[in-house]
Short mmCIF file of C-alpha atoms in Angstrom, two decimals:
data_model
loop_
_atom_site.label_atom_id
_atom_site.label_comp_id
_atom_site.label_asym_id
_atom_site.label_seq_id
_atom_site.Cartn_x
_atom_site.Cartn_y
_atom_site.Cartn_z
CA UNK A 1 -20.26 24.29 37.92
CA UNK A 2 -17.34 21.97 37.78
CA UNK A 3 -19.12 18.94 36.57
CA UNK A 4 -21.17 21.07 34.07
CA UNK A 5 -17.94 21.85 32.78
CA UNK A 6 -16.62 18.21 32.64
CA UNK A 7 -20.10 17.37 31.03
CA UNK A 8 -19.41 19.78 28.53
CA UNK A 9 -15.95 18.93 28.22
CA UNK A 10 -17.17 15.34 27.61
CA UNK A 11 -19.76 15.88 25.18
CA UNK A 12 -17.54 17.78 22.96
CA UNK A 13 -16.26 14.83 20.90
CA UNK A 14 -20.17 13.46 20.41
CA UNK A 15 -20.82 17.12 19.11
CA UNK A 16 -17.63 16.57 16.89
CA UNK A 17 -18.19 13.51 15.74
CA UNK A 18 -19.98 13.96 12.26
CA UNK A 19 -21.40 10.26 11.66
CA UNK A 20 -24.93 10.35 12.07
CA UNK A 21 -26.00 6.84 13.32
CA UNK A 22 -24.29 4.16 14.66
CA UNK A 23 -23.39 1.66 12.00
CA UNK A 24 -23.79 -1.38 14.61
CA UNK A 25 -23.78 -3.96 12.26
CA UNK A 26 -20.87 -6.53 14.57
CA UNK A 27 -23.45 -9.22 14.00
CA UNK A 28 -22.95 -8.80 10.19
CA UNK A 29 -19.30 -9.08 10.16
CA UNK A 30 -19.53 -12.02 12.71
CA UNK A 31 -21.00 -13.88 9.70
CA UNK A 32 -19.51 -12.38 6.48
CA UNK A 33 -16.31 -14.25 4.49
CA UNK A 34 -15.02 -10.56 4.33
CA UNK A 35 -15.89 -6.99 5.75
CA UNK A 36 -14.36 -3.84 4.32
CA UNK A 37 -14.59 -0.93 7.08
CA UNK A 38 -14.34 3.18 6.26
CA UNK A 39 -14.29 5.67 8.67
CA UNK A 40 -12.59 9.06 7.11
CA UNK A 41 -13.65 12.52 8.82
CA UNK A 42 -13.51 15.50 7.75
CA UNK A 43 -9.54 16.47 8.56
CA UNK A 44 -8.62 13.09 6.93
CA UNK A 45 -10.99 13.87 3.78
CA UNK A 46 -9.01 17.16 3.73
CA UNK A 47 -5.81 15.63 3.72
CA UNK A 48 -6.62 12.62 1.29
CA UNK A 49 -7.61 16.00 -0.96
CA UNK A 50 -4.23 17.27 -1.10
CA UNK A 51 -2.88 13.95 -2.77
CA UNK A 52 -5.59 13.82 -5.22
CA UNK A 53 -4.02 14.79 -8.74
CA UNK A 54 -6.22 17.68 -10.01
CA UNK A 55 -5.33 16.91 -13.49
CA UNK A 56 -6.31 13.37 -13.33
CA UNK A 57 -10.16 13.97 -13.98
CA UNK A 58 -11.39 11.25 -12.15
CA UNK A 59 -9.34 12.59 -8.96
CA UNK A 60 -10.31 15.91 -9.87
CA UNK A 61 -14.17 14.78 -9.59
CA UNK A 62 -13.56 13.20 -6.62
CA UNK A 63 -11.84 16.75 -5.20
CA UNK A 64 -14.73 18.43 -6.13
CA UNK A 65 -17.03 15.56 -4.54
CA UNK A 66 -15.70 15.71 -1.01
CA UNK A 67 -14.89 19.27 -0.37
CA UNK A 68 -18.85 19.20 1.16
CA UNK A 69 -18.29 16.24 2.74
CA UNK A 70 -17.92 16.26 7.06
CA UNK A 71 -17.33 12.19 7.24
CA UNK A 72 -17.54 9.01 5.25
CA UNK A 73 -18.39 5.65 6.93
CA UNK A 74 -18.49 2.32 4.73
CA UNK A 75 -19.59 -0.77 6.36
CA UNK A 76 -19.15 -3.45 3.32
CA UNK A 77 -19.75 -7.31 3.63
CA UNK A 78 -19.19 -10.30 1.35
CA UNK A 79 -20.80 -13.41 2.03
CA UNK A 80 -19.97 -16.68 0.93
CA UNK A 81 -23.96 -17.82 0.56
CA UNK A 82 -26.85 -16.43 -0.06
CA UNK A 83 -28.86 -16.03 2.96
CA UNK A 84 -26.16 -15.58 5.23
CA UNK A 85 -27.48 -12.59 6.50
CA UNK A 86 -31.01 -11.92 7.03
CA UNK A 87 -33.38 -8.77 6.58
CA UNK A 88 -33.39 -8.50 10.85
CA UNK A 89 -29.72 -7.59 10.58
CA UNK A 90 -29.93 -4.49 8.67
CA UNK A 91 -33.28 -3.65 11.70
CA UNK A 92 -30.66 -2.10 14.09
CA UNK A 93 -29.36 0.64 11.20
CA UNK A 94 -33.66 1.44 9.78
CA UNK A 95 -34.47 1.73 13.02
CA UNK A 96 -31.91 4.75 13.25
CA UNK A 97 -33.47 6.29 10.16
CA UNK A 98 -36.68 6.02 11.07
CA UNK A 99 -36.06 9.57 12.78
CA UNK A 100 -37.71 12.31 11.54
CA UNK A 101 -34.07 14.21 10.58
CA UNK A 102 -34.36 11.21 7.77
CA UNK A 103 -36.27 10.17 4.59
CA UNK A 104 -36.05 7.61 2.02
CA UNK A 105 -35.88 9.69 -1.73
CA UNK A 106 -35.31 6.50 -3.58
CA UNK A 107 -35.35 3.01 -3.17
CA UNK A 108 -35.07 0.23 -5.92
CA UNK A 109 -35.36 -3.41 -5.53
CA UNK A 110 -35.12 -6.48 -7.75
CA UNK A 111 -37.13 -9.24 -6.96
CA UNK A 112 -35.28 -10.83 -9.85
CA UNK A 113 -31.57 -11.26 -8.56
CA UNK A 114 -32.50 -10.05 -4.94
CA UNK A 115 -30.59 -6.72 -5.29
CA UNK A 116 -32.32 -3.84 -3.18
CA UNK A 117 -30.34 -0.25 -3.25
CA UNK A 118 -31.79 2.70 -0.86
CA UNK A 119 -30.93 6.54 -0.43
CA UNK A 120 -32.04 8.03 2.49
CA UNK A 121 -31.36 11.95 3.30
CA UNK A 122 -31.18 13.75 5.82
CA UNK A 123 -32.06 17.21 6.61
CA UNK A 124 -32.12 19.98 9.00
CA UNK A 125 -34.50 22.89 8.22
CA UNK A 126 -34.14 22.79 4.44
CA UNK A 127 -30.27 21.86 4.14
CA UNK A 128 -29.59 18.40 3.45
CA UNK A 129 -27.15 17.55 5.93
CA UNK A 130 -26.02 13.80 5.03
CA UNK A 131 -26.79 10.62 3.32
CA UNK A 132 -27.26 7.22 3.93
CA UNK A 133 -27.14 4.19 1.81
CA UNK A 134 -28.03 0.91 2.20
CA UNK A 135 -27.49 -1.80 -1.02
CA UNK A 136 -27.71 -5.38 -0.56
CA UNK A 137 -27.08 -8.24 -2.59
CA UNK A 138 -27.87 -12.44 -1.72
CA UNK A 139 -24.05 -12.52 -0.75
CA UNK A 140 -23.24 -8.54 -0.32
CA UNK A 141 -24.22 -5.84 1.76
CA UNK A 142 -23.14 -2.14 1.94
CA UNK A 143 -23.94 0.38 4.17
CA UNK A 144 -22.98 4.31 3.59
CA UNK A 145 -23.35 7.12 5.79
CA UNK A 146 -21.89 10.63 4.18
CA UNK A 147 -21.99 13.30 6.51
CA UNK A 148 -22.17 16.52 4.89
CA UNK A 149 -23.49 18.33 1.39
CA UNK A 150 -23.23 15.68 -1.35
CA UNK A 151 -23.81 15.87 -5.05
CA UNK A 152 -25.26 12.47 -5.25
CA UNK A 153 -25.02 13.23 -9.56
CA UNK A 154 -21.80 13.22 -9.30
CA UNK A 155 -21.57 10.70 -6.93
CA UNK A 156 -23.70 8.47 -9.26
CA UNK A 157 -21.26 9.41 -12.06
CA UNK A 158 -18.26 7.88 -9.90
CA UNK A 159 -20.35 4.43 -10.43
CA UNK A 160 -18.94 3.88 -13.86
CA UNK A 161 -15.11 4.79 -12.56
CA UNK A 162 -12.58 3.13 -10.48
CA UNK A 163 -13.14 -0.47 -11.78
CA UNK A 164 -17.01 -0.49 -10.85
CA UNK A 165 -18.70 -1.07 -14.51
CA UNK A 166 -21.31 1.41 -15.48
CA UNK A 167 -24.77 -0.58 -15.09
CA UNK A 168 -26.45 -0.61 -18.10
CA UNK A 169 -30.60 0.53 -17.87
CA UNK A 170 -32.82 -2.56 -17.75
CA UNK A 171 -34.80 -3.68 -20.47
CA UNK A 172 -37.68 -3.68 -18.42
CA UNK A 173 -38.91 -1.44 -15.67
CA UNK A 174 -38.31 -3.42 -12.23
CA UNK A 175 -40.39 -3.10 -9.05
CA UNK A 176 -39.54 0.66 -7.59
CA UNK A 177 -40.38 0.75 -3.64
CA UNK B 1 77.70 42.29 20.72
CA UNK B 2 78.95 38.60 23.37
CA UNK B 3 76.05 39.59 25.63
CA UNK B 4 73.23 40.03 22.48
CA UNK B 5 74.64 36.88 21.31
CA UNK B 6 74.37 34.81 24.38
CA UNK B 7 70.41 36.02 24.74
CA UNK B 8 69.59 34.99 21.14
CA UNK B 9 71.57 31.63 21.47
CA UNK B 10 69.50 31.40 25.00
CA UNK B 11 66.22 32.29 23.63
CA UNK B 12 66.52 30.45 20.29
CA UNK B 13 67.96 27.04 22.00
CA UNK B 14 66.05 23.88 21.34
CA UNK B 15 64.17 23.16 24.52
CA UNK B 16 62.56 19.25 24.69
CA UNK B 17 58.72 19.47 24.96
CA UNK B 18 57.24 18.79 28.84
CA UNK B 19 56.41 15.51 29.12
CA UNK B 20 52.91 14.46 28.12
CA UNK B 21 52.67 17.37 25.45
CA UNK B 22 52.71 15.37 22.23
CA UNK B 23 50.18 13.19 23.99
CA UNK B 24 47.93 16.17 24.81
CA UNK B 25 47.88 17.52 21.34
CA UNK B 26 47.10 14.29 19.97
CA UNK B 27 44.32 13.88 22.52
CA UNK B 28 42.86 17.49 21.45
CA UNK B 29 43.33 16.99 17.58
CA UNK B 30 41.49 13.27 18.14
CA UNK B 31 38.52 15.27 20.06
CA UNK B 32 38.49 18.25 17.99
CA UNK B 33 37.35 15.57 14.90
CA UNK B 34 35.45 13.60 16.63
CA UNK B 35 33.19 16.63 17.18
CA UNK B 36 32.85 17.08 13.83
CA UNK B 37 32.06 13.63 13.27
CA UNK B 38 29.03 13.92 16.13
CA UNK B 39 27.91 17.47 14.23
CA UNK B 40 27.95 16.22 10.84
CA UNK B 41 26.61 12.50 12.30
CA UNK B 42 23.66 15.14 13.89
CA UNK B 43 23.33 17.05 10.46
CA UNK B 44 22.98 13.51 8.49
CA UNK B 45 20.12 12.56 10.86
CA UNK B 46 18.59 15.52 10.59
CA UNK B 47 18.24 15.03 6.64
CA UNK B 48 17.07 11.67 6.81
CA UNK B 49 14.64 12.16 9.59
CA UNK B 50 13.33 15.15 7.57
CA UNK B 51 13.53 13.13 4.31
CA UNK B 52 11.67 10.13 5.91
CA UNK B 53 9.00 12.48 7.42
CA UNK B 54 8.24 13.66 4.22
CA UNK B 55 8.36 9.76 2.90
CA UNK B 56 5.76 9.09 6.03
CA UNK B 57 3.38 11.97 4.71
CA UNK B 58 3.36 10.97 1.48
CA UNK B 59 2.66 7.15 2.01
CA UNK B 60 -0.01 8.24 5.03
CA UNK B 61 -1.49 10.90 2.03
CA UNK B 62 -1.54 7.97 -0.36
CA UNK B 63 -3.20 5.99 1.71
CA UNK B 64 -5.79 8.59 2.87
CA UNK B 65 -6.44 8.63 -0.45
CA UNK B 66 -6.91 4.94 -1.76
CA UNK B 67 -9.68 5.06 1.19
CA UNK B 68 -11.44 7.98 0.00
CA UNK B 69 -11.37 6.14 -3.17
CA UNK B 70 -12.67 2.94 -2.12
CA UNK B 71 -15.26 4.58 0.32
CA UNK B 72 -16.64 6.75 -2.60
CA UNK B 73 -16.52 3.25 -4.94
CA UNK B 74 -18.71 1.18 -2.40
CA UNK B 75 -20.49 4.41 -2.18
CA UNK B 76 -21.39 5.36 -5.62
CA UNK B 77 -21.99 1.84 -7.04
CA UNK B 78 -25.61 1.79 -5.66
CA UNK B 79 -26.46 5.26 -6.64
CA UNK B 80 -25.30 4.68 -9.75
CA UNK B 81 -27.39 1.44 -10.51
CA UNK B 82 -30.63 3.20 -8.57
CA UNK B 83 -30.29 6.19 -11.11
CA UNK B 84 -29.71 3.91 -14.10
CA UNK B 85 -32.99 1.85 -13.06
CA UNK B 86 -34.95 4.84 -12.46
CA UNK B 87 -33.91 6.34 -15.89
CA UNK B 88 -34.44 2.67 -17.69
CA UNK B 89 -38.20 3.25 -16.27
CA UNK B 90 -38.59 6.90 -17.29
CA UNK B 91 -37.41 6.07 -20.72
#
């Protein structure tokens, strides 16, 4: 009964811990010129909240945006060549979302400048319960896991804000996976 | 009225300190402030440790928050670009 308990006991921070896969991607930064790493959870999303400026709209968006949210985990590289990282090194992360809790609602890639952006969701029952991303470039890679309800419109709005340049719509239709 | 006389002279005569007493009073005067000095030394570090708390949150809040910025940044950017090729196609 007393090492049920401990088991319990033990388990407890795996049943806390929100992320939902292992962003194992040491290999990655091994090779990258720079790696950017984000881990917030949900009490450190809570308290981030009280310092954003509700009048500010952008900050007030953001408010809005991550009162859902259980955890956010950023795993971004920069690479100072193309074809410093390889297809194989993303394998350890798909393989994670090739679990039936996930599925792929959009993918886009251009054969054109080699940019390739994914959202995958995940659900239990009918709730979505998180998000991943994965968006690479020849010399960048970015991978995203959001734990929790997300409005991924208003996440997509966020794209033109904070210094990231709204993308303007092609002129032509690229290759959709 | 000799005898009343005598008493008050008695009682009212200048009598010399013990020795030591000047020395004692000085010594309790010197403590007494020094107290004060430790109380309002205490008080002082009370305020700044309450003032630099406060400093801590804030800079700890400020940085919790430049992170949830820059995680919803590297976040958003490929949403953003997947929703603005999907509508380029739709259009």
């Amino acid at each position: 009964m007393k090492s049920l308990l401990v088991a319990c006991l033990a388990a407890l921070p795996l049943l806390a811990a929100p992320q939902q896969f292992h962003l194992n991607l040491d290999s990655v930064a091994a090779k990258a010129s720079e790696h950017v790493d984000v881990s917030l959870n949900a009490s450190t999303l809570q308290f981030a909240a009280k310092f954003l400026d509700a009048s500010d709209p952008d900050e007030a968006k953001v408010k809005k945006l991550i009162a859902g949210i259980e955890g956010i985990y950023v795993r971004h590289f920069e690479f100072k060549s193309a074809g410093a990282w390889s297809q194989a090194d993303l394998e350890p992360i798909r393989a994670q979302l090739r679990g039936p809790e996930w599925s792929k609602i959009v993918g886009v890639t251009s054969s054109e400048d080699g940019e390739n952006a994914e959202v995958w969701l995940r659900t239990a029952g009918n709730k979505s319960v998180g998000v991943a991303i994965i968006a690479t470039e020849p010399k960048e890679m970015t991978v995203v896991n959001i734990a929790g309800t997300i409005d991924l419109e208003a996440l997509s709005e966020l794209g033109g804000h904070f210094g990231v340049p709204k993308v303007k719509p092609p002129d032509k239709p690229q290759k959709e996976e | 009225m000799d005898w009343l006389e005598d008493e008050l002279r008695r009682a009212l005569a200048r009598q010399d300190p013990p020795d030591g007493f000047a020395e004692r009073v000085l010594a309790r005067s010197a403590r007494g402030a020094s107290g004060a000095r430790r109380w309002l030394a205490a008080a002082a570090m009370v305020v700044v440790a309450a003032g630099a708390g406060g400093a801590w949150r804030q800079h700890q809040g400020n940085e919790a928050k430049q992170e949830v910025m820059l995680a919803l940044r590297l976040a958003s950017a490929p949403v953003h670009r997947i929703q603005s090729e999907v509508r380029g196609m739709t259009q």
